[in-house]
Short mmCIF file of C-alpha atoms in Angstrom, two decimals:
data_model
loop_
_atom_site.label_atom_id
_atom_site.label_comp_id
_atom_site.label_asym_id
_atom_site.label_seq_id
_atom_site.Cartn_x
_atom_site.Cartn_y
_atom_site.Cartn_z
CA UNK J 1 9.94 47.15 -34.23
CA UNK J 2 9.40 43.51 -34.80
CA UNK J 3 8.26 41.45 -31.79
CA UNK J 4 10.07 38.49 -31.68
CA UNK J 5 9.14 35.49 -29.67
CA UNK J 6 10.58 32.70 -28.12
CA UNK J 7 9.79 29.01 -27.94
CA UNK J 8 11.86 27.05 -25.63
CA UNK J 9 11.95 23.08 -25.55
CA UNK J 10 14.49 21.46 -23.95
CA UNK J 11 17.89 21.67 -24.86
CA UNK J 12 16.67 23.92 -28.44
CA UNK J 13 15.21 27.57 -28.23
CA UNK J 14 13.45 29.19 -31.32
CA UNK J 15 13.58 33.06 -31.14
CA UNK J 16 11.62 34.52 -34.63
CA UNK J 17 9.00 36.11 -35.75
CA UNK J 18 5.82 35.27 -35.74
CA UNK J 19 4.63 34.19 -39.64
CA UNK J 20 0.73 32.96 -39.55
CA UNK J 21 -0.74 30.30 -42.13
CA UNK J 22 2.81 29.87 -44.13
CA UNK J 23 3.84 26.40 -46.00
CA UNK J 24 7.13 25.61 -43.79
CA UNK J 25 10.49 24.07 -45.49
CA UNK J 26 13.17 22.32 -43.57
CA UNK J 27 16.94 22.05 -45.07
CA UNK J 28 19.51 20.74 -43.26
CA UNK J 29 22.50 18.56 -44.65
CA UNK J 30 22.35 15.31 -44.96
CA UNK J 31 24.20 13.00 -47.87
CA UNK J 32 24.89 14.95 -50.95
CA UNK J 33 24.24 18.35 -48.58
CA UNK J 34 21.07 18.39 -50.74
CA UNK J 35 18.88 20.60 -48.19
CA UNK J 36 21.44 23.03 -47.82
CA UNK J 37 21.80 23.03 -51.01
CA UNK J 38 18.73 23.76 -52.12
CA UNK J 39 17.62 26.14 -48.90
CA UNK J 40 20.71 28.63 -49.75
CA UNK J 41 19.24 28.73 -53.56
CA UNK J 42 16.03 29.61 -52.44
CA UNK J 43 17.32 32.07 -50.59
CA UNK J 44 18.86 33.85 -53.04
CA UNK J 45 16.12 33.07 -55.62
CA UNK J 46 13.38 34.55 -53.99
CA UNK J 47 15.19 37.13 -51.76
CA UNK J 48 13.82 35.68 -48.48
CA UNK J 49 14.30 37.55 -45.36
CA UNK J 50 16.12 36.30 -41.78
CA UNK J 51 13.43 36.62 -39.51
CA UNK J 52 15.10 34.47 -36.49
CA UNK J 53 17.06 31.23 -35.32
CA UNK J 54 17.64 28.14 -33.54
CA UNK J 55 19.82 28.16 -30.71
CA UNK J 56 20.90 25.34 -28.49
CA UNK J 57 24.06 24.76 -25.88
CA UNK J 58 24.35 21.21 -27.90
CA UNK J 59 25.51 22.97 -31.37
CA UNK J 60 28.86 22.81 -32.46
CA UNK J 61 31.01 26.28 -31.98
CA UNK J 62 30.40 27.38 -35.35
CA UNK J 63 29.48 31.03 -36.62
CA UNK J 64 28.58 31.45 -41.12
CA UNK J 65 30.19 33.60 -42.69
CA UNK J 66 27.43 35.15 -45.40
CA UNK J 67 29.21 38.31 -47.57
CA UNK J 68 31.83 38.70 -44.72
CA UNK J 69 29.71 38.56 -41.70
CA UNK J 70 29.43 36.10 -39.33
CA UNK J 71 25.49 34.61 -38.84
CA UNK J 72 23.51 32.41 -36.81
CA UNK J 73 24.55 28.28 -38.22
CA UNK J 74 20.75 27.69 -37.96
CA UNK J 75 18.19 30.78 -39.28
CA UNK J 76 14.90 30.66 -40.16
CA UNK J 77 13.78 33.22 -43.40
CA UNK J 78 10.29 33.91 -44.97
CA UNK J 79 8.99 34.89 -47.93
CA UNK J 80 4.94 35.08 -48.95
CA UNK J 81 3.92 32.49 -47.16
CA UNK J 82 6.64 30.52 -46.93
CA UNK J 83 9.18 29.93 -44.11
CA UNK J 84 12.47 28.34 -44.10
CA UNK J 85 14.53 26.53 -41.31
CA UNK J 86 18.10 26.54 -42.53
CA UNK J 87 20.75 24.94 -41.28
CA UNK J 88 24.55 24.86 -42.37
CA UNK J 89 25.40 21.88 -39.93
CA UNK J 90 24.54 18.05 -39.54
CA UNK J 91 22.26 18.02 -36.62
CA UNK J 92 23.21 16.03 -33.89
CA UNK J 93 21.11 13.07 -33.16
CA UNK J 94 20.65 13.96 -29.72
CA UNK J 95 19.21 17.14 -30.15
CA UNK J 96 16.89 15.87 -33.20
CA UNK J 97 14.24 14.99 -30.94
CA UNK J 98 13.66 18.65 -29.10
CA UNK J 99 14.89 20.56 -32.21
CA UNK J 100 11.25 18.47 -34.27
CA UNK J 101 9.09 19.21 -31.11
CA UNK J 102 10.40 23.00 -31.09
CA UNK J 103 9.68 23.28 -35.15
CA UNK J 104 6.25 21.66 -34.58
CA UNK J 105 5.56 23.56 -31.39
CA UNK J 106 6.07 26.98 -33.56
CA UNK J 107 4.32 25.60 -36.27
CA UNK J 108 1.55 24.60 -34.62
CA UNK J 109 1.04 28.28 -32.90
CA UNK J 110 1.43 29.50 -36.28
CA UNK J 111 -1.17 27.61 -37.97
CA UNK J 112 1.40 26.81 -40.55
CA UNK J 113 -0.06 24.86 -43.32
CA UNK J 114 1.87 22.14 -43.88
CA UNK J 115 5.28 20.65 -43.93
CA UNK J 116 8.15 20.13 -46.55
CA UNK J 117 11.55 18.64 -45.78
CA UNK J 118 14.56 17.89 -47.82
CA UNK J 119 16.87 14.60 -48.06
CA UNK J 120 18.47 12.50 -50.42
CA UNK J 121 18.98 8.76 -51.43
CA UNK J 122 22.06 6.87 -52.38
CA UNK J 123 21.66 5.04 -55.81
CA UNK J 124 24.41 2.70 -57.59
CA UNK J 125 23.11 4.95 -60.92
CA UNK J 126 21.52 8.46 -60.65
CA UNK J 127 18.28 9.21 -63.08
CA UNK J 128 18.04 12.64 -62.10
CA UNK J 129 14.44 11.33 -60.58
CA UNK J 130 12.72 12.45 -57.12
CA UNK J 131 11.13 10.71 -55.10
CA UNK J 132 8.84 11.21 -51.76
CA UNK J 133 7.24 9.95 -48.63
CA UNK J 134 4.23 11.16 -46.32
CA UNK J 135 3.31 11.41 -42.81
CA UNK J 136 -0.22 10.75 -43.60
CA UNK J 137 -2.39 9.08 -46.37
CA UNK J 138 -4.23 12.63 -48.02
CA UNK J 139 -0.14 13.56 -48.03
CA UNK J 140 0.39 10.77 -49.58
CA UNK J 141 -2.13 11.35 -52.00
CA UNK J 142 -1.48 15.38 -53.18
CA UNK J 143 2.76 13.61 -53.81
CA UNK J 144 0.76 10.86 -56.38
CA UNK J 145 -0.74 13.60 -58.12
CA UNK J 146 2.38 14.93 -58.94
CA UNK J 147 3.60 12.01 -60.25
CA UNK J 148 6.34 11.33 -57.39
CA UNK J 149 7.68 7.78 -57.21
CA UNK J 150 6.41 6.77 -53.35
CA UNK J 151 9.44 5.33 -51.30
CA UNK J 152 7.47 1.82 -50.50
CA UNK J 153 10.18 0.93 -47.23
CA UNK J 154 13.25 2.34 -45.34
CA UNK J 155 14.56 5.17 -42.64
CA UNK J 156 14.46 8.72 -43.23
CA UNK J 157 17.33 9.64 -41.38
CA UNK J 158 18.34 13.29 -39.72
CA UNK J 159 15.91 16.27 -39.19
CA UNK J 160 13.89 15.10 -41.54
CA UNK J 161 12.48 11.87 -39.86
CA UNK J 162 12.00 13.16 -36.68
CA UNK J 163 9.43 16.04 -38.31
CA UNK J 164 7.74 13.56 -40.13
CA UNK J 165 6.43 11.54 -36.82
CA UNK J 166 6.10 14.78 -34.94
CA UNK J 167 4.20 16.57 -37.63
CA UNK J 168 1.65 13.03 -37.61
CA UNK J 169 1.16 13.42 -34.27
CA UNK J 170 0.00 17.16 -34.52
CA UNK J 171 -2.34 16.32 -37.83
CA UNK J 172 0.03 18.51 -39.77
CA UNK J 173 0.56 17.67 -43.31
CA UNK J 174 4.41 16.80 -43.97
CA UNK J 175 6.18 15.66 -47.04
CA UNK J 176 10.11 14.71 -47.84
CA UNK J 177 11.46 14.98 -51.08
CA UNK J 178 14.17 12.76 -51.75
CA UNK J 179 17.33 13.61 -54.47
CA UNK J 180 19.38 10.69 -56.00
CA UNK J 181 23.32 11.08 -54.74
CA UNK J 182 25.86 8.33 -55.14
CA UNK J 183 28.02 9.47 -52.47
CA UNK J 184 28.42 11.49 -49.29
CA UNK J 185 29.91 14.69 -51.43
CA UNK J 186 28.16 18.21 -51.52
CA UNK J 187 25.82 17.02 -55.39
CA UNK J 188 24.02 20.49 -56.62
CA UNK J 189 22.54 18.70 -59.78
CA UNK J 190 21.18 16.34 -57.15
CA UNK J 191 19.44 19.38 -55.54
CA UNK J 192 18.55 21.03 -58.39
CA UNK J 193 16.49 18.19 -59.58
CA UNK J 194 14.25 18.87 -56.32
CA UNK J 195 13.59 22.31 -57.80
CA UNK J 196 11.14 21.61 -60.30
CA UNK J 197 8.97 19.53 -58.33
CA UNK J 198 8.98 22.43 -55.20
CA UNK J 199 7.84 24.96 -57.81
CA UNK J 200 4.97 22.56 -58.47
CA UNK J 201 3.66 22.21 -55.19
CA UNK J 202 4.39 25.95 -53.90
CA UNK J 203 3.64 27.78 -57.25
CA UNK J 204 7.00 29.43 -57.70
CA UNK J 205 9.21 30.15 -60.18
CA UNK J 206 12.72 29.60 -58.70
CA UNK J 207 15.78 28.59 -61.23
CA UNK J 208 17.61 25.28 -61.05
CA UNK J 209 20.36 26.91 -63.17
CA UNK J 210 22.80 28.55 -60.73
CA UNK J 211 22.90 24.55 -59.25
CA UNK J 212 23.41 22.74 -62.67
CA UNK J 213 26.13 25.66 -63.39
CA UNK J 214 27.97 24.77 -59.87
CA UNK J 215 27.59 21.54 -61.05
CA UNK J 216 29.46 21.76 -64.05
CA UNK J 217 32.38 23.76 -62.30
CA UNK J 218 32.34 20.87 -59.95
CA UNK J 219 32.58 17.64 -62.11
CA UNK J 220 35.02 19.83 -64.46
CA UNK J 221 37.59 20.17 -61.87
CA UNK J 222 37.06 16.53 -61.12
CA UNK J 223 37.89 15.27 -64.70
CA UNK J 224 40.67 17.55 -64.55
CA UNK J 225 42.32 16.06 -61.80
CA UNK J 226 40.89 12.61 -63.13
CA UNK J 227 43.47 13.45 -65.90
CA UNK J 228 45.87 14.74 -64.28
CA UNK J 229 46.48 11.39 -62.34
CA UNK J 230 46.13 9.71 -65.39
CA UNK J 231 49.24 11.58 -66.99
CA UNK J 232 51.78 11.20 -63.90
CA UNK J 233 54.06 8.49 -64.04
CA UNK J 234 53.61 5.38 -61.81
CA UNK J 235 56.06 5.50 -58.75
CA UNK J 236 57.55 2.49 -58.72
CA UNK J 237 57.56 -0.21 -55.66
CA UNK J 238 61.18 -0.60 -55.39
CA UNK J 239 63.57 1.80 -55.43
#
């Protein structure tokens, strides 16, 4: 039997397995649900395994239903070196703070090797492009070499910010990949354009194309109700 272990900070508890020297990913939704997103695919992609879960009093009542079974709203799966912190709800800001120092804490028992986190940008124009940010300068450095456009300025909001100054302070590597969205609406061609560049830097082969197709099915239905509104007749102001 699997031992698992718990790590308990505050208000957040981590109960998984135990997964030494692994590259860690963090998805959680923000705008454009673009970690989600993407964390489900690679789930699904390379057939990761549930190997624990973050619990805390301060989540919403929520259970996931996954093939008809209810599930834990935050899990944590692995793969070959890889681990995954998944969650399927906006994290509350309050919680952000333990939740990064409970994700570092395991990390750093774990010897993981570094960190990669998932968020998004709003744009008045998407390119399809992605762009990144560091926690450190040799970070900083490995994202130029792949040709990543370097966010100069701003806040990285959610999950994501919070492991990026906790991972500093622990000498852990930590990047965030950023997708283009225009809006605050679920965008899986947003996420998918993240794909590429994670195959890159993990040496995987995961496929964008179960994304771009949801992403067809998506802005179909919106043209078709685009047209539909179109067609009706204009109610008029008086009656």
């Amino acid at each position: 039997m699997v031992e698992m272990v718990e790590t308990d900070v505050k208000c957040c508890k981590i109960i998984s397995e135990d997964v030494k020297d692994a590259v860690v990913l963090e998805g959680s939704p923000e705008l454009g649900l673009i970690g989600n997103i993407l964390g489900w695919l690679l789930v699904e992609e390379l057939k990761m395994k549930q190997i624990g879960y973050i619990d805390s009093k301060d989540f919403p009542p929520l259970a996931v239903l996954y093939k008809g079974i209810a599930i834990h709203p935050f899990r944590i799966y692995s793969t070959d070196g890889i681990v995954l912190f998944l969650s399927d709800f906006i994290i509350p800001p309050a919680v952000s703070y333990d939740m990064s120092n409970a994700i570092v804490d395991w990390m750093e028992k774990n010897n993981s090797k570094e960190l990669i986190t998932f968020n998004s940008m709003v744009v008045m124009e998407k390119s399809d492009s992605v762009a990144a940010a560091a926690n450190s300068e040799d970070s900083l450095k490995r994202l130029g070499d792949l040709d990543l456009p370097i966010l100069p300025f701003g806040n990285v909001n959610g999950l994501s910010g919070s492991l990026l100054t906790r991972t500093a302070t622990k000498d852990i590597p930590a990047s965030c990949l950023f997708a283009e969205v225009l809006n605050q609406y679920p965008d899986p061609r947003a996420a998918a354009s993240l794909v590429n560049v994670l195959n890159k830097m993990l040496n995987i082969e995961v496929n964008a194309e179960p994304l771009l197709k949801e992403a067809d099915e998506i802005e179909d239905r919106l043209k078709e109700l685009a047209n539909r509104v179109q067609k009706e007749p204009e109610s008029p102001i008086y009656s």
